PDB file of C-alpha atoms in Angstrom:
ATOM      1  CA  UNK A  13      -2.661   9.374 -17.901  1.00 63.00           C
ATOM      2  CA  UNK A  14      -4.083   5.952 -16.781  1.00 80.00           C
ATOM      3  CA  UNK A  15      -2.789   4.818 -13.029  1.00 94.00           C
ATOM      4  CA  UNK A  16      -2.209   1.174 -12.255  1.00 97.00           C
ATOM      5  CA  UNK A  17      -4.569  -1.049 -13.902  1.00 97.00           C
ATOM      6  CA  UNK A  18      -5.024  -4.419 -12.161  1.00 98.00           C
ATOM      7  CA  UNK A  19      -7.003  -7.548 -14.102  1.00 97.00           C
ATOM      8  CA  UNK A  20      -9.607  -9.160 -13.355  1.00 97.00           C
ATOM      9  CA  UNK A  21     -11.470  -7.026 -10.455  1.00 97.00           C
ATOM     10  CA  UNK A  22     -12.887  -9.784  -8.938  1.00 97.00           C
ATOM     11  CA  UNK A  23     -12.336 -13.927  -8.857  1.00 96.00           C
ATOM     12  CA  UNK A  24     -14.043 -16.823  -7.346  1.00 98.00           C
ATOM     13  CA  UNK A  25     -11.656 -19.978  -7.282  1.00 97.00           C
ATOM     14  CA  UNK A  26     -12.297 -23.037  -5.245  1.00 97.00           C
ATOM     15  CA  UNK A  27      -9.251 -24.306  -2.468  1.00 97.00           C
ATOM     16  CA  UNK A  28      -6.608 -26.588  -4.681  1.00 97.00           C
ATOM     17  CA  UNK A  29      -6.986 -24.162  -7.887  1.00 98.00           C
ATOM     18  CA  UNK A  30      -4.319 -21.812  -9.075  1.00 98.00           C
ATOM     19  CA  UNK A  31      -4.610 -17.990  -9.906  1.00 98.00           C
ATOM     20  CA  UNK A  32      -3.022 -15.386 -11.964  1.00 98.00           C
ATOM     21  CA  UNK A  33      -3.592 -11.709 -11.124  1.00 98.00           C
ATOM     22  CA  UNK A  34      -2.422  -8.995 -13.416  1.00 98.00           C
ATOM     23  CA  UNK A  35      -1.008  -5.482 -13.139  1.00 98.00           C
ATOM     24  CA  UNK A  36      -0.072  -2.971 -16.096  1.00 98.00           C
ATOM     25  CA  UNK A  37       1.777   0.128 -14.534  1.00 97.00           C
ATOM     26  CA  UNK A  38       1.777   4.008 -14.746  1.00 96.00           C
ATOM     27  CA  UNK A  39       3.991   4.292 -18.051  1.00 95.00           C
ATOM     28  CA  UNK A  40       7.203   4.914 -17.282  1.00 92.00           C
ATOM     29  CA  UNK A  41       7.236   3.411 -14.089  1.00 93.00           C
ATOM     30  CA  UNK A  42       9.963   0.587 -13.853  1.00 92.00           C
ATOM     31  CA  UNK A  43       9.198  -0.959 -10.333  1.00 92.00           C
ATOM     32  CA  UNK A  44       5.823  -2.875  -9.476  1.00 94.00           C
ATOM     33  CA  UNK A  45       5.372  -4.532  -5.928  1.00 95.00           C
ATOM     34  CA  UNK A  46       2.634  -6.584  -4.995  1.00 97.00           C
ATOM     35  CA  UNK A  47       0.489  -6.357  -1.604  1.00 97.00           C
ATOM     36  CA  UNK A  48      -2.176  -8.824  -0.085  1.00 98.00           C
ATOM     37  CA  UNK A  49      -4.718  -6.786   2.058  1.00 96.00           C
ATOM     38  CA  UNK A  50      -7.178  -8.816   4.686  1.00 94.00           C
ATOM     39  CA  UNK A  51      -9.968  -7.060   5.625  1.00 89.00           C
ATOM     40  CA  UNK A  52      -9.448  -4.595   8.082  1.00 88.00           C
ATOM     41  CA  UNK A  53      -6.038  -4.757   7.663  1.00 91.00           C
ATOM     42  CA  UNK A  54      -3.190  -2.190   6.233  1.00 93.00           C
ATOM     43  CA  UNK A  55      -1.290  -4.159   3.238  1.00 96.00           C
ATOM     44  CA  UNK A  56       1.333  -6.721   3.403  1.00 96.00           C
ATOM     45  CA  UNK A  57       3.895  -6.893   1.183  1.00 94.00           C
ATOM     46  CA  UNK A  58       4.813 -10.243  -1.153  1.00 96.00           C
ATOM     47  CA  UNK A  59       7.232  -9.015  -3.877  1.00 92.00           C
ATOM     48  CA  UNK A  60       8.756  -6.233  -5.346  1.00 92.00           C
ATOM     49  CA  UNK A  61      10.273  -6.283  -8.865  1.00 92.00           C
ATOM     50  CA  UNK A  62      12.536  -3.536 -10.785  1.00 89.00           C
ATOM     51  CA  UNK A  63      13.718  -3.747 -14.085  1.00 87.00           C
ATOM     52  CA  UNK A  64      12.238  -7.191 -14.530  1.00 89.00           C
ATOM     53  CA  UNK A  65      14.231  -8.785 -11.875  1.00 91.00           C
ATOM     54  CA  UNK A  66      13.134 -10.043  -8.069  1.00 91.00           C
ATOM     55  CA  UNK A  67      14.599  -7.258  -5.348  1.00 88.00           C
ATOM     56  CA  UNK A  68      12.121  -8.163  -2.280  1.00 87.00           C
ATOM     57  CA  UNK A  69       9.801 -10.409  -0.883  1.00 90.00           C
ATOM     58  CA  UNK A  70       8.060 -10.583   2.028  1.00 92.00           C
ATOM     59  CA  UNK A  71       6.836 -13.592   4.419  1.00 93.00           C
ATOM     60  CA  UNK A  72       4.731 -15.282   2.076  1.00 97.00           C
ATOM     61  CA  UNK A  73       5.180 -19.486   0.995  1.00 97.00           C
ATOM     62  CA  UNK A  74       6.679 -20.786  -2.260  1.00 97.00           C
ATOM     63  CA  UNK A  75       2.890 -21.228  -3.630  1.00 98.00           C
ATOM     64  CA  UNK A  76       3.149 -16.749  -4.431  1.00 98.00           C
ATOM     65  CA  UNK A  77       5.633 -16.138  -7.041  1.00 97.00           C
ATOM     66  CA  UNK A  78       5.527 -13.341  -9.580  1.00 97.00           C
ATOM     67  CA  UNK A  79       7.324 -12.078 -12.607  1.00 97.00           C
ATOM     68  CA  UNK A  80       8.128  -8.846 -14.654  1.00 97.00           C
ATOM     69  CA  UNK A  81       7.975  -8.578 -18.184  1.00 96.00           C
ATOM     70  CA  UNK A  82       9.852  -6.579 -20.989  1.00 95.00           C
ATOM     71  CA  UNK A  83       7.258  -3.726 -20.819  1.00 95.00           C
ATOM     72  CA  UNK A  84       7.389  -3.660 -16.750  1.00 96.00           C
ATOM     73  CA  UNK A  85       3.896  -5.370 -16.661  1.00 97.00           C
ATOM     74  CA  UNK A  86       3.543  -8.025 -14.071  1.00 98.00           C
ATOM     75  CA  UNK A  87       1.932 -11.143 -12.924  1.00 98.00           C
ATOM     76  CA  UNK A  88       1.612 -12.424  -9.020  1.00 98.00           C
ATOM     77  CA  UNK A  89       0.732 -16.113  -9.595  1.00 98.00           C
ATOM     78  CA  UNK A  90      -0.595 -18.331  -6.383  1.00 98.00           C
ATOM     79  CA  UNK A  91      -0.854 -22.038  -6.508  1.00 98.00           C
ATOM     80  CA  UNK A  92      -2.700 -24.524  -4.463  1.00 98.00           C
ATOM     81  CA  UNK A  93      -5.452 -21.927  -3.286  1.00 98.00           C
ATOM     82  CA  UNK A  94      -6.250 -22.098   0.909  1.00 97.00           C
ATOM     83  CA  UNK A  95      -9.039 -20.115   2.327  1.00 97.00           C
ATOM     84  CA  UNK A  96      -6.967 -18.048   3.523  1.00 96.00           C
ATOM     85  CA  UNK A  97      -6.209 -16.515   0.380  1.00 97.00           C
ATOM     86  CA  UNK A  98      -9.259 -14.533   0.478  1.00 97.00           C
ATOM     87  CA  UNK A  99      -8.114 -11.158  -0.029  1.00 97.00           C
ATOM     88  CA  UNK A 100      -7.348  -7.871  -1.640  1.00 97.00           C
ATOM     89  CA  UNK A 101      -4.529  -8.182  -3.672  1.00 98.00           C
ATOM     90  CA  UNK A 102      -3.029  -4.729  -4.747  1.00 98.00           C
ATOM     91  CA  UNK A 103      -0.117  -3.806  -7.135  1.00 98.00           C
ATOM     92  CA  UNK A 104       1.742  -0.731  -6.981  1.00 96.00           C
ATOM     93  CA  UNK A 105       4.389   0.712  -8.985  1.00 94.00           C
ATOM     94  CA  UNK A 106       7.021   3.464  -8.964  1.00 91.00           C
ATOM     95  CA  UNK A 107       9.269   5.724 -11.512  1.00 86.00           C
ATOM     96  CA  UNK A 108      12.170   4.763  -8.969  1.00 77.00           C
ATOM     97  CA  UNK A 109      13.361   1.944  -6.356  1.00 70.00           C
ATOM     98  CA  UNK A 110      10.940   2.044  -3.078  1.00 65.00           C
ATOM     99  CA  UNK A 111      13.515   3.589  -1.138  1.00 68.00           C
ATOM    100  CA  UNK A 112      12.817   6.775  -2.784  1.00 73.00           C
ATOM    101  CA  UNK A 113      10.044   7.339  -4.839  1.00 82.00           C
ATOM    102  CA  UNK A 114       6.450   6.837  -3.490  1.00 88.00           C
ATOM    103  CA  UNK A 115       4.360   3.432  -4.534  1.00 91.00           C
ATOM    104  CA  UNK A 116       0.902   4.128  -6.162  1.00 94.00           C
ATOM    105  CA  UNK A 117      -1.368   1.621  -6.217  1.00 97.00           C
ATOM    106  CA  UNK A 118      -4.130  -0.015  -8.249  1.00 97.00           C
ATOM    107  CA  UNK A 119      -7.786  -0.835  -6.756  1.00 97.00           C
ATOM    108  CA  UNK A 120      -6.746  -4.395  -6.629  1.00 98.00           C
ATOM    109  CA  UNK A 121      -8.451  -7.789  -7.578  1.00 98.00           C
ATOM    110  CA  UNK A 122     -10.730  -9.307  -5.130  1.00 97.00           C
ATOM    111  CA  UNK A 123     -10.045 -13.102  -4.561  1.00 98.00           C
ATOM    112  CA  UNK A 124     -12.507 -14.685  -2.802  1.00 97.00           C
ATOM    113  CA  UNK A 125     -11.780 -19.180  -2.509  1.00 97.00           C
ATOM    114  CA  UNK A 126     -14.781 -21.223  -1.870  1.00 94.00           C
TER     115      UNK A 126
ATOM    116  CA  UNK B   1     -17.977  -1.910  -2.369  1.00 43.00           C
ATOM    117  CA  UNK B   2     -16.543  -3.854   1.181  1.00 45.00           C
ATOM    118  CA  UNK B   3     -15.300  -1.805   4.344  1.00 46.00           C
ATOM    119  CA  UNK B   4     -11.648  -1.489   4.404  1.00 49.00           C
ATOM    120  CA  UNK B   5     -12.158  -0.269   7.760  1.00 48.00           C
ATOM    121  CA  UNK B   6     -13.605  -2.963   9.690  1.00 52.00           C
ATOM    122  CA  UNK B   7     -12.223  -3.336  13.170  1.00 65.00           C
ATOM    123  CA  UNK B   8      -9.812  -0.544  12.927  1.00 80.00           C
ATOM    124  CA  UNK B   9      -9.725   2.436  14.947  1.00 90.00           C
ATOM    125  CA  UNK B  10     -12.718   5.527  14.235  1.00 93.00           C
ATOM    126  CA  UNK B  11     -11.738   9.077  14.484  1.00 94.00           C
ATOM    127  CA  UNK B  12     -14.946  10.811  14.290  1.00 95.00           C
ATOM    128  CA  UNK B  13     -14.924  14.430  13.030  1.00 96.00           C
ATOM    129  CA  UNK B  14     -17.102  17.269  12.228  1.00 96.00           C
ATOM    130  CA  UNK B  15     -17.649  18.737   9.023  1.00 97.00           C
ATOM    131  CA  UNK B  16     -14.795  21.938   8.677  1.00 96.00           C
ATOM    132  CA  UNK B  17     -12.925  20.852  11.845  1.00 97.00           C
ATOM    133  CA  UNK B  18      -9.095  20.143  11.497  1.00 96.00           C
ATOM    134  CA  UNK B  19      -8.219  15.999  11.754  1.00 96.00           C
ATOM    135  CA  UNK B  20      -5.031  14.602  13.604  1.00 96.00           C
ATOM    136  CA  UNK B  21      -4.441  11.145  12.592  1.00 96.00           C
ATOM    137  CA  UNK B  22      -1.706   9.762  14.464  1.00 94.00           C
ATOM    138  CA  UNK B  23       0.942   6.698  13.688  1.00 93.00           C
ATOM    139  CA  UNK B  24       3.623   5.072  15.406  1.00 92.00           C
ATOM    140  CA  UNK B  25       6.262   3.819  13.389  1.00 90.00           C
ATOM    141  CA  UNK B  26       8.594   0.467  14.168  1.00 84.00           C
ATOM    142  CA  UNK B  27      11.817   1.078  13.000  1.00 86.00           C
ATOM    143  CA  UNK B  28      14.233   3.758  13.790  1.00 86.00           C
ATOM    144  CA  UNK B  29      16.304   3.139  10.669  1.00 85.00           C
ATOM    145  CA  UNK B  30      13.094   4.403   8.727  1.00 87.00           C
ATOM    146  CA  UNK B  31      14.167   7.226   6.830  1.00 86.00           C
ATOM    147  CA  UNK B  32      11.117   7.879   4.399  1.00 91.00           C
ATOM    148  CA  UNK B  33       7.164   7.808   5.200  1.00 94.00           C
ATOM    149  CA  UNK B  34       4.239   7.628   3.143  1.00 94.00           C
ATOM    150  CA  UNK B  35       0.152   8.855   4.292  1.00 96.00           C
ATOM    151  CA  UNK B  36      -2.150   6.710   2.081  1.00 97.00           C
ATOM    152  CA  UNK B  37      -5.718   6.926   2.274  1.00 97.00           C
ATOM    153  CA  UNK B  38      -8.217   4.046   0.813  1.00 97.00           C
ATOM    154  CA  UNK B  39     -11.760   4.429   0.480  1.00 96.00           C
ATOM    155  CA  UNK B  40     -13.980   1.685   0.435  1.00 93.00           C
ATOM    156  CA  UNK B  41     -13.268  -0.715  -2.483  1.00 90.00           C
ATOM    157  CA  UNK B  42     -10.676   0.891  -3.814  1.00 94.00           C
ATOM    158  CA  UNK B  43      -6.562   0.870  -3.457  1.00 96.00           C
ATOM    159  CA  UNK B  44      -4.673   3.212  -1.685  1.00 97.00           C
ATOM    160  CA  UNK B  45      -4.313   6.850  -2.452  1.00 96.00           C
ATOM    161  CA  UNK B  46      -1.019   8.686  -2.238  1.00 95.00           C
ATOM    162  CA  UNK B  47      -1.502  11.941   0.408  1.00 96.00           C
ATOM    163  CA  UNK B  48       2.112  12.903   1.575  1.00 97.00           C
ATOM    164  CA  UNK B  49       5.980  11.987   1.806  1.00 95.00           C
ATOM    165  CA  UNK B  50       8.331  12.797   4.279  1.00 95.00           C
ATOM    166  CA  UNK B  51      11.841  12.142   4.836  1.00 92.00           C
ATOM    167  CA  UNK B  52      13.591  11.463   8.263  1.00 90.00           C
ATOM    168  CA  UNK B  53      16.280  15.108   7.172  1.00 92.00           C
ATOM    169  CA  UNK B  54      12.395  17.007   7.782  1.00 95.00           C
ATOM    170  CA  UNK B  55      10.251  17.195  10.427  1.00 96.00           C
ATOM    171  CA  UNK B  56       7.196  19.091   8.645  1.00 97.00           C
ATOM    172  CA  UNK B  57       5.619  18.821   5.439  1.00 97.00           C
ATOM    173  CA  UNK B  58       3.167  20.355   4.120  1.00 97.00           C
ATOM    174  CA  UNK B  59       0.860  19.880   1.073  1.00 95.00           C
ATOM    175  CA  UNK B  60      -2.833  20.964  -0.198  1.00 93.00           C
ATOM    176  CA  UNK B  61      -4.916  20.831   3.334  1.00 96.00           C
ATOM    177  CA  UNK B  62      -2.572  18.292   5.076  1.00 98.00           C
ATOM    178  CA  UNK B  63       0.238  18.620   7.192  1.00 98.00           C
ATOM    179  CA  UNK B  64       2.704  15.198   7.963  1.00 98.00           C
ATOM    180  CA  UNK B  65       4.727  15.571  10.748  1.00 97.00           C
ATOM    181  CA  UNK B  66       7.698  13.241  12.239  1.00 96.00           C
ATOM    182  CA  UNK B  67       8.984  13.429  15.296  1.00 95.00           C
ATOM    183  CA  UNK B  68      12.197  10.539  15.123  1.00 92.00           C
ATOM    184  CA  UNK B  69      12.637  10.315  19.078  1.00 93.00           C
ATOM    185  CA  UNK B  70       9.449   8.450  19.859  1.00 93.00           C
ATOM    186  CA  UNK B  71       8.774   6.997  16.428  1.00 93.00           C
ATOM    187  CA  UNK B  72       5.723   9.106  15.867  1.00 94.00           C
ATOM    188  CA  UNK B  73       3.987  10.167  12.588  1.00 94.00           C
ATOM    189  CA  UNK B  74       0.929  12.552  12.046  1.00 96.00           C
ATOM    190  CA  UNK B  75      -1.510  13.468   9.647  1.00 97.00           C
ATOM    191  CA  UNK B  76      -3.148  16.688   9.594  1.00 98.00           C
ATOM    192  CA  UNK B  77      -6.120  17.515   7.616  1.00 97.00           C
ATOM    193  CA  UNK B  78      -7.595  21.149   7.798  1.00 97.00           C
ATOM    194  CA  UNK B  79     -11.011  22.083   7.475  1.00 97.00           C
ATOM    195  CA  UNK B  80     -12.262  17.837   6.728  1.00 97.00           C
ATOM    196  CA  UNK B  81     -14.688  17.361   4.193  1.00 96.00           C
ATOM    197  CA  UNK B  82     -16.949  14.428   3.568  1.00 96.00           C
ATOM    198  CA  UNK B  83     -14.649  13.425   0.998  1.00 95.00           C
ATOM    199  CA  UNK B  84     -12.241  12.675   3.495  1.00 97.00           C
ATOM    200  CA  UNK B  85     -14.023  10.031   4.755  1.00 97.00           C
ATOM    201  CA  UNK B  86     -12.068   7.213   4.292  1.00 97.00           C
ATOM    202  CA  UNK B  87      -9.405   4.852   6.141  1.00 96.00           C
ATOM    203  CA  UNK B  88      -5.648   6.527   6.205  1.00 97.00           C
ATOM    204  CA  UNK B  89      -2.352   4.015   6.487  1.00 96.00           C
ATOM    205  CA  UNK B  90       1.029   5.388   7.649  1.00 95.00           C
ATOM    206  CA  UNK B  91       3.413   3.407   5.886  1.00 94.00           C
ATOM    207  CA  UNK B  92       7.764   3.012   6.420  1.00 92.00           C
ATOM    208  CA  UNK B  93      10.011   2.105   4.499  1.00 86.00           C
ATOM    209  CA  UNK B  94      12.222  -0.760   6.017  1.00 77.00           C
ATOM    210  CA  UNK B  95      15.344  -1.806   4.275  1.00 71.00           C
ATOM    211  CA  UNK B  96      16.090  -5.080   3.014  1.00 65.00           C
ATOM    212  CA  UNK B  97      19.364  -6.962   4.029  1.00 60.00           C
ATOM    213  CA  UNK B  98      20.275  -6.175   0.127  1.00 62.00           C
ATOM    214  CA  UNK B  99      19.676  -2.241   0.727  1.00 61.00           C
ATOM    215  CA  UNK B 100      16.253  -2.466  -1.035  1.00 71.00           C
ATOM    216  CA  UNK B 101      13.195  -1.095   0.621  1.00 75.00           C
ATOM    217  CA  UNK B 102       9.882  -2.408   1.395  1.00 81.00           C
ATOM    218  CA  UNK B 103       6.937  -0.277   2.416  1.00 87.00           C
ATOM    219  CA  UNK B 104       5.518  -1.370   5.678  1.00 90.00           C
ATOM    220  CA  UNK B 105       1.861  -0.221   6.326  1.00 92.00           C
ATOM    221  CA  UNK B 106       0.781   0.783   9.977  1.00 88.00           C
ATOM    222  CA  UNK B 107      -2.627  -0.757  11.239  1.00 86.00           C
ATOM    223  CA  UNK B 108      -5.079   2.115   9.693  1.00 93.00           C
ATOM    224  CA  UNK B 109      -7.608   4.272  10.993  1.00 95.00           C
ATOM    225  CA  UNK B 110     -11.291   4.637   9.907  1.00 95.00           C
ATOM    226  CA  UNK B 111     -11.798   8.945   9.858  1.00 96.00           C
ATOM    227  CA  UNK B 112     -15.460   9.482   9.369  1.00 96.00           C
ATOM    228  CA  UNK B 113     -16.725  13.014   8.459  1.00 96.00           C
ATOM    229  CA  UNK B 114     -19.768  13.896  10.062  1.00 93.00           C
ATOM    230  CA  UNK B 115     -21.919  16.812   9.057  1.00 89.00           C
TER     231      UNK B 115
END
């Protein structure tokens, strides 16, 4: 069975631009969270959605936002691009709520802003 | 692909030795625990879940155990391989104020496997 699939692997965007990242999860799987990851640093957490609707999100500005679609896909969408940006960002999903299932994650999509 | 493991803390072990990988956690409301590990351009790997009703887990070569007085996890891996090599994350589940969870990720450490 195919894991988390996360699209495109890498980006380049310039500061000002806007990005879309997306995530396709394990089948079955109704809960997909999104994680930014710094280099040499453990993940951080920006959103969490189950059955298509918003049920966390972390410290992160207005300029994240996400969504969940009918077939539990997902998009993590991030306007006005800063340099600090650059990053991992990783998806993970899970059969259950986080509270009691465990996440598994995608190899991410490097974002790298000029 | 890039180091996930830059700056973070080396355990350095030799090939067939046992590994102890150890984790303080934040919260003592935590009541479920995750071992990841992520090797170098890739996401992280599910190891090994424990609850806060266990103290001991075991699975295929690692051992996760939780002591809830001094908010400690570890991870033990017998007989390491150079597969192993790699960075491990504790993670914790803290609860939101609307009784949904978010997994929290401990700082990492870099295990390298030497032969």
């Amino acid at each position: 069975d195919a894991g988390v699939t996360q699209s495109p692997t890498h980006l380049i965007k310039t500061r000002g631009q806007q990005v879309t990242l997306r995530c396709s999860p394990i089948s079955g799987h109704k809960s997909v969270s999104w994680y930014q990851q710094v280099l040499g640093q453990g993940p951080q957490f920006i959103f969490q959605y189950y059955e298509k609707e918003e049920r966390g999100r972390g410290n992160f500005p207005d300029r994240f936002s996400a969504r969940q679609f009918p077939n539990y896909s997902s998009e993590l969408n991030v306007n006005a691009l800063l340099l600090g940006d650059s990053a991992l960002y990783l998806c993970a999903s899970s059969s259950g709520t986080v509270s009691n299932q465990p996440q598994h994650f995608g190899d991410g999509t490097r974002l790298s802003i000029l | 692909g890039e180091s996930v493991g830059l700056h973070l803390p080396t355990l350095s072990v030799q090939e067939g030795d046992n590994s102890i990988i150890n984790c303080a956690y934040s919260n003592s409301a935590s009541d479920y625990f995750i071992w990841y590990k992520q090797e170098s351009g890739k996401g992280p790997q599910f190891i090994i879940d424990i609850r806060s009703n266990m103290d001991k887990r075991q699975g295929q070569r690692v051992t996760v155990l939780l002591n809830k007085t001094v908010k400690h996890l570890s991870l033990q891996i017998a007989a390491t391989q150079p597969g192993d090599s790699a960075v491990y994350f504790c993670a914790e589940i803290l609860m939101t104020t609307d009784s949904w969870g978010k997994l929290q990720f401990g700082a990492g450490t870099q295990v390298v496997v030497t032969p």
